Coordinates of C-alpha atoms in Angstrom, one line a residue:
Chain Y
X1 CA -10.4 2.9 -27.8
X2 CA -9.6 0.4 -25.1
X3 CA -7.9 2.5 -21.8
X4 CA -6.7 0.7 -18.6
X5 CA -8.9 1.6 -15.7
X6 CA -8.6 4.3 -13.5
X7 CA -7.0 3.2 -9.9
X8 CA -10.0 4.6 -7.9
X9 CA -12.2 2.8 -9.9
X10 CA -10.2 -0.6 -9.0
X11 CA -10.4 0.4 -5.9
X12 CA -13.9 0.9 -5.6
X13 CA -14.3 -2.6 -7.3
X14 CA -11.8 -4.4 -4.5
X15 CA -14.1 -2.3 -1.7
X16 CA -17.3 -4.1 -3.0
X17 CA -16.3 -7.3 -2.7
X18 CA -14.0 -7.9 -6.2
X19 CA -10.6 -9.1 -4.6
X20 CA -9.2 -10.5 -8.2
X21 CA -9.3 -6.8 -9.0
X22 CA -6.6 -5.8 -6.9
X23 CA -4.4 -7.9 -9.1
X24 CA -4.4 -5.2 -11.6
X25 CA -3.2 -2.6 -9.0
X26 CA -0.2 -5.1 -7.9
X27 CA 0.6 -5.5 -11.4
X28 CA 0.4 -2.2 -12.3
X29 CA 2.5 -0.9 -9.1
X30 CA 4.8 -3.9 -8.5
X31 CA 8.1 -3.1 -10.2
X32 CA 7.9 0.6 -9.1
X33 CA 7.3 -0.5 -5.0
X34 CA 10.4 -3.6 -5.8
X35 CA 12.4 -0.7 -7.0
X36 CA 11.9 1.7 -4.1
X37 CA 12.5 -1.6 -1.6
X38 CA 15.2 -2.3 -3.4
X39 CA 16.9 1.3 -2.4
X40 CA 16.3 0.5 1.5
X41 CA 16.9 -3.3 1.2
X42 CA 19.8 -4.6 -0.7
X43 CA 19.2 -8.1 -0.7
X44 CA 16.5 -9.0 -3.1
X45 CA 14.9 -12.1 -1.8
X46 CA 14.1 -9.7 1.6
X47 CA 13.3 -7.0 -0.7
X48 CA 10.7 -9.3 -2.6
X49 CA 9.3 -10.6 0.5
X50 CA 8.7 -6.6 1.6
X51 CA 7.1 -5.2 -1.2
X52 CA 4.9 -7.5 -1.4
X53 CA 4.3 -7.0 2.2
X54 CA 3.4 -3.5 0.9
X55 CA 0.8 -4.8 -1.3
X56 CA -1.0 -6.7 1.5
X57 CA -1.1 -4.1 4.1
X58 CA -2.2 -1.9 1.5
X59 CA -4.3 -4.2 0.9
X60 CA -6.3 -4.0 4.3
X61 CA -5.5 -0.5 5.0
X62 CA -7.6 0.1 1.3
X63 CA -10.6 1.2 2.9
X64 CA -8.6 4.1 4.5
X65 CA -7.7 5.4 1.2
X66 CA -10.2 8.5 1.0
X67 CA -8.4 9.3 -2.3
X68 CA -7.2 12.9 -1.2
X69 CA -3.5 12.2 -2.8
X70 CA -2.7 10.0 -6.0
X71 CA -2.9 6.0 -4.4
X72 CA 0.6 5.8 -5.9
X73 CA 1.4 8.4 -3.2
X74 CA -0.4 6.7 -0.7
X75 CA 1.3 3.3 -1.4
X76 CA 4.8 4.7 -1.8
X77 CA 4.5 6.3 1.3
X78 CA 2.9 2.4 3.0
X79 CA 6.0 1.4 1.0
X80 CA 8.4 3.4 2.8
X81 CA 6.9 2.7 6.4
X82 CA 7.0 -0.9 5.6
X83 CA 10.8 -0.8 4.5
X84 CA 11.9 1.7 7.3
X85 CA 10.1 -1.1 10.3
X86 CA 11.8 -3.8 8.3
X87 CA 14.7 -2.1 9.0
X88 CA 14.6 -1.7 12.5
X89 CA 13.1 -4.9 12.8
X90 CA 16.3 -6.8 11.6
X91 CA 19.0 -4.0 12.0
X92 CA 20.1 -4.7 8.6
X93 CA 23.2 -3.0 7.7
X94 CA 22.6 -0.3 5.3
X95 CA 24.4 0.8 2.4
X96 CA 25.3 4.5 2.3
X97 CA 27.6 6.9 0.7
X98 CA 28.6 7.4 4.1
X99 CA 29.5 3.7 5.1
X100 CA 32.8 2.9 4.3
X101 CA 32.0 -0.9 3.6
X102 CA 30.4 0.5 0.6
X103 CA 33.6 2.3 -0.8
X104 CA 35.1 -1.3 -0.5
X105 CA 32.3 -2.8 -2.3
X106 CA 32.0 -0.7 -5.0
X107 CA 35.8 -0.9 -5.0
X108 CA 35.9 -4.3 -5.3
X109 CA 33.6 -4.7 -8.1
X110 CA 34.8 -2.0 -10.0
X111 CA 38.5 -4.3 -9.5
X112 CA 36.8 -7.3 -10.0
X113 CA 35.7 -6.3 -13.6
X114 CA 37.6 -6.6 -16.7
X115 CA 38.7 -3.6 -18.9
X116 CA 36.1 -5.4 -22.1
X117 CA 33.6 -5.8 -19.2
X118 CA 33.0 -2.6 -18.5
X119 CA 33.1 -1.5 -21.7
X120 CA 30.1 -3.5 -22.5
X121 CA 28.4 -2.0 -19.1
X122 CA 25.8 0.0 -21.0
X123 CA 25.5 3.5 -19.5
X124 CA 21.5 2.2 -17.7
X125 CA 23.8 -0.2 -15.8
X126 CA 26.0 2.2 -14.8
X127 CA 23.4 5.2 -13.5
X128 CA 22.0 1.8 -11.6
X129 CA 25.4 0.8 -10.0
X130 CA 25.7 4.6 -9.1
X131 CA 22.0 4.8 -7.3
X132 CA 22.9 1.6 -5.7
X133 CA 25.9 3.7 -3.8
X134 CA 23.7 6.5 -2.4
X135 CA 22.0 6.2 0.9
X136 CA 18.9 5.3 1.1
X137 CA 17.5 8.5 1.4
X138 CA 19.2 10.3 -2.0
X139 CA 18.2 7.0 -4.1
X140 CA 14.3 7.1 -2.8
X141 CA 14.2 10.9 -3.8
X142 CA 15.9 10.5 -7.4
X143 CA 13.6 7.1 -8.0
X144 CA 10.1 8.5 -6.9
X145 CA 11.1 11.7 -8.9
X146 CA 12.4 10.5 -12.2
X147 CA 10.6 6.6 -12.2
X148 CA 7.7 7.1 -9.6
X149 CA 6.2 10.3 -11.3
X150 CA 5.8 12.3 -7.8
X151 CA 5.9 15.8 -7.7
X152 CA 7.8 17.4 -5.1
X153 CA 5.1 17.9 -3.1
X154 CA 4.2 13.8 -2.8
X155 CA 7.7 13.0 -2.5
X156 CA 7.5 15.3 0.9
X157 CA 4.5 13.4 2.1
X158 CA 6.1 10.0 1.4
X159 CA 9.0 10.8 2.9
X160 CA 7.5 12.8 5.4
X161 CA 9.8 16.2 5.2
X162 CA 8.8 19.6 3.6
X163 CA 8.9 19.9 0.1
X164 CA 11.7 22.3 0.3
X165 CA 13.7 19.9 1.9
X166 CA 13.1 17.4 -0.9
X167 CA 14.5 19.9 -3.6
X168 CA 17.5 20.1 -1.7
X169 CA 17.9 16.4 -1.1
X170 CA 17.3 16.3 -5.3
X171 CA 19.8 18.9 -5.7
X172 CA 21.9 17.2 -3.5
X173 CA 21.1 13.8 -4.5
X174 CA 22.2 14.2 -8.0
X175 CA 25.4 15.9 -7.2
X176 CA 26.5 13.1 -5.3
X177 CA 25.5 10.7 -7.7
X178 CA 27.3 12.3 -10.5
X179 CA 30.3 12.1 -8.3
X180 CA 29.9 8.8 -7.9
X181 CA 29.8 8.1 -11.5
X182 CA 32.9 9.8 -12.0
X183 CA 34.6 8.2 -9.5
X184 CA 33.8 4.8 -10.1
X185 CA 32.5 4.7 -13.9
X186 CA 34.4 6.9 -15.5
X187 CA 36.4 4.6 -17.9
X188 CA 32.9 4.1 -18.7
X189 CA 32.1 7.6 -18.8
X190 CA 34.7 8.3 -21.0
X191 CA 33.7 5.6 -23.7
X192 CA 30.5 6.6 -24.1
Chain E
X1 CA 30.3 36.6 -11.6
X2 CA 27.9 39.0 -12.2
X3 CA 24.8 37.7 -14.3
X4 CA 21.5 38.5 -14.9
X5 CA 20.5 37.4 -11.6
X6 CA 22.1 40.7 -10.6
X7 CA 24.0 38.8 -8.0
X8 CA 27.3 36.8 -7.7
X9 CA 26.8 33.3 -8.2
X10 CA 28.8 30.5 -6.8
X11 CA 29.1 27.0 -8.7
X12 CA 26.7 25.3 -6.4
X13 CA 24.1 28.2 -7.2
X14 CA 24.7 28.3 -10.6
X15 CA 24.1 24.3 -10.2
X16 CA 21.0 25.0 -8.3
X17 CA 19.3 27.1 -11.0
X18 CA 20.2 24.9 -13.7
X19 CA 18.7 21.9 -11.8
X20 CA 15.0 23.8 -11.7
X21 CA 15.8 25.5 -15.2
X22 CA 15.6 21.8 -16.3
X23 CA 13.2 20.0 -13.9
X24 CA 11.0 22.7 -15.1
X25 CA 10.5 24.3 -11.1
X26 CA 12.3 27.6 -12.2
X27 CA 9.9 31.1 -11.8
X28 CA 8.9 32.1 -15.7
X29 CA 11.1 35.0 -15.3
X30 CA 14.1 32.8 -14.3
X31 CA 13.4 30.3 -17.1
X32 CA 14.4 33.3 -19.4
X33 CA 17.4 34.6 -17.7
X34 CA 19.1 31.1 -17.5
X35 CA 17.8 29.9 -21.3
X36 CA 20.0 33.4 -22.1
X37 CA 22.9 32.1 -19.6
X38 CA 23.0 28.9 -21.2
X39 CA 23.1 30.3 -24.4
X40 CA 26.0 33.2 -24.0
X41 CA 27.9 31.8 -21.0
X42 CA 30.5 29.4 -21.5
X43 CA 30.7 28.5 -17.8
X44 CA 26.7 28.4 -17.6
X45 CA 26.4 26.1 -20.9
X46 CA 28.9 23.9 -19.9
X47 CA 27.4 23.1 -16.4
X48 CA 24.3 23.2 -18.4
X49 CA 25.6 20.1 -20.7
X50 CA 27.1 18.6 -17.8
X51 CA 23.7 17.8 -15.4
X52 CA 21.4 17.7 -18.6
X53 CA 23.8 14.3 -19.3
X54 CA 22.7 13.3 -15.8
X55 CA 19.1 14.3 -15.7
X56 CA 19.0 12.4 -19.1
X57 CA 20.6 9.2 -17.9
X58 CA 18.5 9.0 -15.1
X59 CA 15.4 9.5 -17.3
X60 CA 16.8 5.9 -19.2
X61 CA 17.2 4.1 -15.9
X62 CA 14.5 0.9 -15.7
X63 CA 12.6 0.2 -12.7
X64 CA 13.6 -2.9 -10.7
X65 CA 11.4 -6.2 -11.5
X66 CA 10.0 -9.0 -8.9
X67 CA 10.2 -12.6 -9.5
X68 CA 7.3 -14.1 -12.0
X69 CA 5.0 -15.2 -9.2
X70 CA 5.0 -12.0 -7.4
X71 CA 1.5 -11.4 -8.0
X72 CA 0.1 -14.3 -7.5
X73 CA 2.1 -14.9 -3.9
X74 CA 0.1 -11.6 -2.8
X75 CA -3.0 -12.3 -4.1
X76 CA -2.8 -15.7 -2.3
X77 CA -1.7 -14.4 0.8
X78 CA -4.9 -12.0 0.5
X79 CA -7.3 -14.8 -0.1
X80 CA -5.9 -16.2 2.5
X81 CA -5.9 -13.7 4.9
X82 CA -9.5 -12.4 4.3
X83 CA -11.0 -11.3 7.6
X84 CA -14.8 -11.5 8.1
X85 CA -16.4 -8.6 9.5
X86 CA -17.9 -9.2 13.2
X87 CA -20.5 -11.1 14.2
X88 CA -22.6 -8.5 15.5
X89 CA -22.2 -6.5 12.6
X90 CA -24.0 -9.0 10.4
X91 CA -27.1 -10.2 13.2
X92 CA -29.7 -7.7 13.6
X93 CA -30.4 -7.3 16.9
X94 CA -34.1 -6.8 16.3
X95 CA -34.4 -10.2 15.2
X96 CA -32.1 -11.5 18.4
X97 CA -35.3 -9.5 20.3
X98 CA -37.6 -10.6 18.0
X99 CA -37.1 -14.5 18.6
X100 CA -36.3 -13.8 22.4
X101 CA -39.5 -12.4 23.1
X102 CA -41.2 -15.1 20.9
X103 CA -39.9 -18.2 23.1
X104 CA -40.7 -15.9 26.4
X105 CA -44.4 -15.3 25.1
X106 CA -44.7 -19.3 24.4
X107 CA -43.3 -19.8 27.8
X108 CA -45.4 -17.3 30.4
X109 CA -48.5 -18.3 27.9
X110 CA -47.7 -22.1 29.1
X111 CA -47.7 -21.1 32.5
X112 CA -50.7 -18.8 32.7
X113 CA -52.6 -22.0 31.0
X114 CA -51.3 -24.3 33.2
X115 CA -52.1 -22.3 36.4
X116 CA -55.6 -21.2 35.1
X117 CA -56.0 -24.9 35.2
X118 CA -54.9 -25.6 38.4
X119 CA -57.8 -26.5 41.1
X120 CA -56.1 -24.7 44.1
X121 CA -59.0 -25.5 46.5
X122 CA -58.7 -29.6 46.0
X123 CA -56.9 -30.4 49.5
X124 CA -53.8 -32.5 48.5
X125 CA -50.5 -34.3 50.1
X126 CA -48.7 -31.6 52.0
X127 CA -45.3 -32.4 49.7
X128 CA -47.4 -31.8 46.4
X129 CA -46.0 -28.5 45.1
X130 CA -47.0 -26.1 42.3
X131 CA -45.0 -27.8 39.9
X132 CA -47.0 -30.7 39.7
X133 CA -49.9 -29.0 39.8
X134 CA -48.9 -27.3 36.6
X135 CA -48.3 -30.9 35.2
X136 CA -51.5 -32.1 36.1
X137 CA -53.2 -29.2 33.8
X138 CA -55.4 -30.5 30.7
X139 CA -53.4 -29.3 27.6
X140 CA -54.8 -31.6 25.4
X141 CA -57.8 -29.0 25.2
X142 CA -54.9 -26.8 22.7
X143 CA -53.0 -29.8 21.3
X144 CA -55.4 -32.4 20.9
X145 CA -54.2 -34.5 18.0
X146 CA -50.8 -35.7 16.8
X147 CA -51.6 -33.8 13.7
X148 CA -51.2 -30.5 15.5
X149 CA -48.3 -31.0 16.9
X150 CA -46.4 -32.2 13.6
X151 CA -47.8 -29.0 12.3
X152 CA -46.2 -26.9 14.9
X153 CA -42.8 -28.7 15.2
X154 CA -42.8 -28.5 10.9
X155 CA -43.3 -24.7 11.7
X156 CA -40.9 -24.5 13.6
X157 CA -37.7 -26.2 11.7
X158 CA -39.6 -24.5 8.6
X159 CA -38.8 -21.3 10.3
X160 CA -35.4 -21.6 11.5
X161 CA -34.2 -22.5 8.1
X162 CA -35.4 -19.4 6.7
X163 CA -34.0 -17.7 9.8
X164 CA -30.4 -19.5 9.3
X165 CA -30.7 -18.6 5.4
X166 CA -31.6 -14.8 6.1
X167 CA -28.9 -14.5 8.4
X168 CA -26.2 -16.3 5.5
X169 CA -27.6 -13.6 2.6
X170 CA -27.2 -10.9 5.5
X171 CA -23.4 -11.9 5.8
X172 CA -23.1 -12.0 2.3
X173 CA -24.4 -8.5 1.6
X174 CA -22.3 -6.9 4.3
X175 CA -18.8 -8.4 3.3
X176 CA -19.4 -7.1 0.0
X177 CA -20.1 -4.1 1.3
X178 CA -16.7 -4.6 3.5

C-alpha cells in the first residue's frame, strides 16, 4: 500500500542536501498557509506573495525545527509572524467586524447581488463571505480549528495566547459568525 | 433554569456547553448530562440544532488555493537563494598548518644550506652583504639536473590539484550535511 511520507521524514531529506523534497511539503501545506494569509491579508496577489514568503523562511529556519510540535504548528505559527510584520510593514487596512468600512462592504455586495444570485450562493460561499467579515483574529481561530486540524493547545502556541483564551475566542468566534450569517445571508439562510 | 448542572444557566452558558458537548472538549460526566439536555429540553435541543448547523457548515468550508505556479515560484526562489556554509567551516585548519609549515620548512632549510655554504672568512668588498653571500652558495650539489627540478615542480602542481580537489569534496560533504 503506497502512503505519502511522513513530514519529518521530508524534512530530514531537505536537511541532507535534497531541496526538490521540500516541494512536497509546499504542496502539501500551500492552500492551508494561502487560507490563513488570506484571513490577515485581503488582497490575494499580497496574500500569494506572503505565504509563499512563509515557505521560504521556513525554509531556512528548517534546521531549527527540533520536531517537539506537529511542523504544521510550527509553520502556521512562521505563518502568522510573517502575516502580522507584513502588516505593520505596510499598515494595510484591516478588515474587522469592528471596522465600519466592512459593514459598508458587506453591505454593498449583499445590495449589489440579485435576488436569483444569491439564491444560487451555495451555503460554502456563504460560511466563506461570513469568515471574510470577522477580524482577523476570530477567522484564524475557526480556520486552524476546523481546516488546519490544531488542537487547542497548537492554536495557543500559534497564536501565542493560553489555550483557554482560544476556547473563548472559538466560542466567541462562532457566535459572531453566526450573527453575521444571519444578518447578511439570511435570505440565503432561509432557502436552504 | 435549573438543570442537571445543578445551577442556573444563562443562554451564553448553555451556548458554551453545547459548543464543547460538540467539539468533543466536554468532561465525560458533562457529555452525559447535556446528551440528556438535548434530548428532554426543548430550549437545550433547539440551541443544540442551531450551532450544530454552524459547526457543520464550517466543517464544508474549502480551504483557499494559490495560483498554479505557486510552488514552483518558492522552490525557485529557494534555489536561488541557497546560502553556502562559511568558508572556514569547510577548510581544515590542520591542513592550512600543515602547508604553512611545509613552505616555512623549505624556506629556513634554504637558508641554513645557503649559509652553511657561505665562506665567512674570504675578506670581501665592504658593501657585499649576507644576501649575496647566500646567492653565491653551490645549490647545484641538491638540484643538479634539469630532471630534478621538473620532478619537483610536477610534484608540486600534482599536489595542489589533489589539495584543490580535497578541499571541493570537503565542501560538498558539508553542505549536504547543511
Amino acid at each position: 500500500m503506497h502512503t505519502e511520507p511522513a513530514d519529518m521524514d521530508i524534512i530530514s531529506l531537505v536537511l541532507k542536501g535534497d531541496q526538490n523534497a521540500y516541494s512536497i511539503l509546499v504542496d502539501r501545506y500551500k492552500n492551508y498557509v494561502f487560507t490563513i494569509v488570506l484571513r490577515y491579508i485581503k488582497s490575494r496577489e499580497d496574500a500569494e506573495e506572503v505565504a509563499q514568503d512563509v515557505f521560504i523562511k521556513a525554509y531556512r529556519s528548517l534546521a531549527a525545527f527540533k520536531g517537539d510540535s506537529k511542523f504544521s504548528t510550527w509553520l502556521y505559527t512562521v505563518t502568522t509572524t510573517t502575516c502580522i510584520t507584513f502588516l505593520r510593514k505596510k499598515k494595510l487596512e484591516v478588515h474587522s467586524l469592528d471596522n465600519e468600512r466592512v459593514f459598508e462592504v458587506a453591505d454593498s455586495v449583499d445590495s449589489g447581488m440579485s435576488a436569483n444570485q444569491i439564491e444560487q450562493k451555495s451555503k460554502v460561499n456563504m460560511v466563506n463571505e461570513a469568515i471574510k467579515m470577522l477580524s482577523p483574529d476570530d477567522a484564524q481561530v475557526i480556520t486552524l480549528f476546523y481546516k488546519g486540524e490544531q488542537t487547542l493547545e497548537e492554536i495557543a502556541q500559534i497564536m501565542g495566547k493560553e489555550p483557554n483564551a482560544v476556547k473563548v475566542q472559538l466560542h466567541r468566534a462562532r457566535g459572531r459568525l453566526k450573527e453575521k450569517m444571519e444578518k447578511y445571508f439570511s435570505a440565503e439562510v432561509r432557502d436552504i | 433554569m435549573k438543570d442537571t448542572f445543578n445551577i442556573p444557566l444563562e443562554e451564553d452558558e448553555i451556548e458554551v456547553k453545547l459548543w464543547e458537548y460538540i467539539d468533543g472538549l466536554a468532561k465525560a460526566d458533562e457529555m452525559s448530562a447535556i446528551e440528556k439536555l438535548v434530548q428532554e429540553n426543548a430550549e437545550w435541543k433547539a440551541k443544540y440544532q442551531e450551532l450544530l448547523e454552524v459547526h457543520e457548515s464550517l466543517n464544508l468550508v474549502e480551504l483557499e488555493q494559490p495560483s498554479l505556479r505557486f510552488t514552483k515560484n518558492v522552490m525557485e526562489e529557494i534555489a536561488r537563494l541557497q546560502i553556502a556554509p562559511a568558508a572556514k567551516q569547510y577548510i581544515n585548519s590542520k591542513i592550512i598548518w600543515g602547508i604553512g609549515g611545509f613552505f616555512i620548512t623549505v624556506i629556513v632549510s634554504f637558508l641554513v644550506y645557503g649559509l652553511a655554504q657561505i665562506d665567512w672568512s674570504t675578506s670581501q668588498s665592504v658593501n657585499t652583504g649576507v644576501l649575496d653571500k647566500i646567492t653565491d652558495a653551490d645549490y647545484t650539489k641538491v638540484f643538479n639536473n634539469t630532471f630534478v627540478n621538473v620532478f619537483i615542480m610536477l610534484n608540486v602542481v600534482l599536489g595542489l590539484m589533489l589539495f584543490d580537489r580535497y578541499l571541493n569534496d570537503k565542501k560538498k560533504k558539508l553542505m549536504k550535511e547543511a
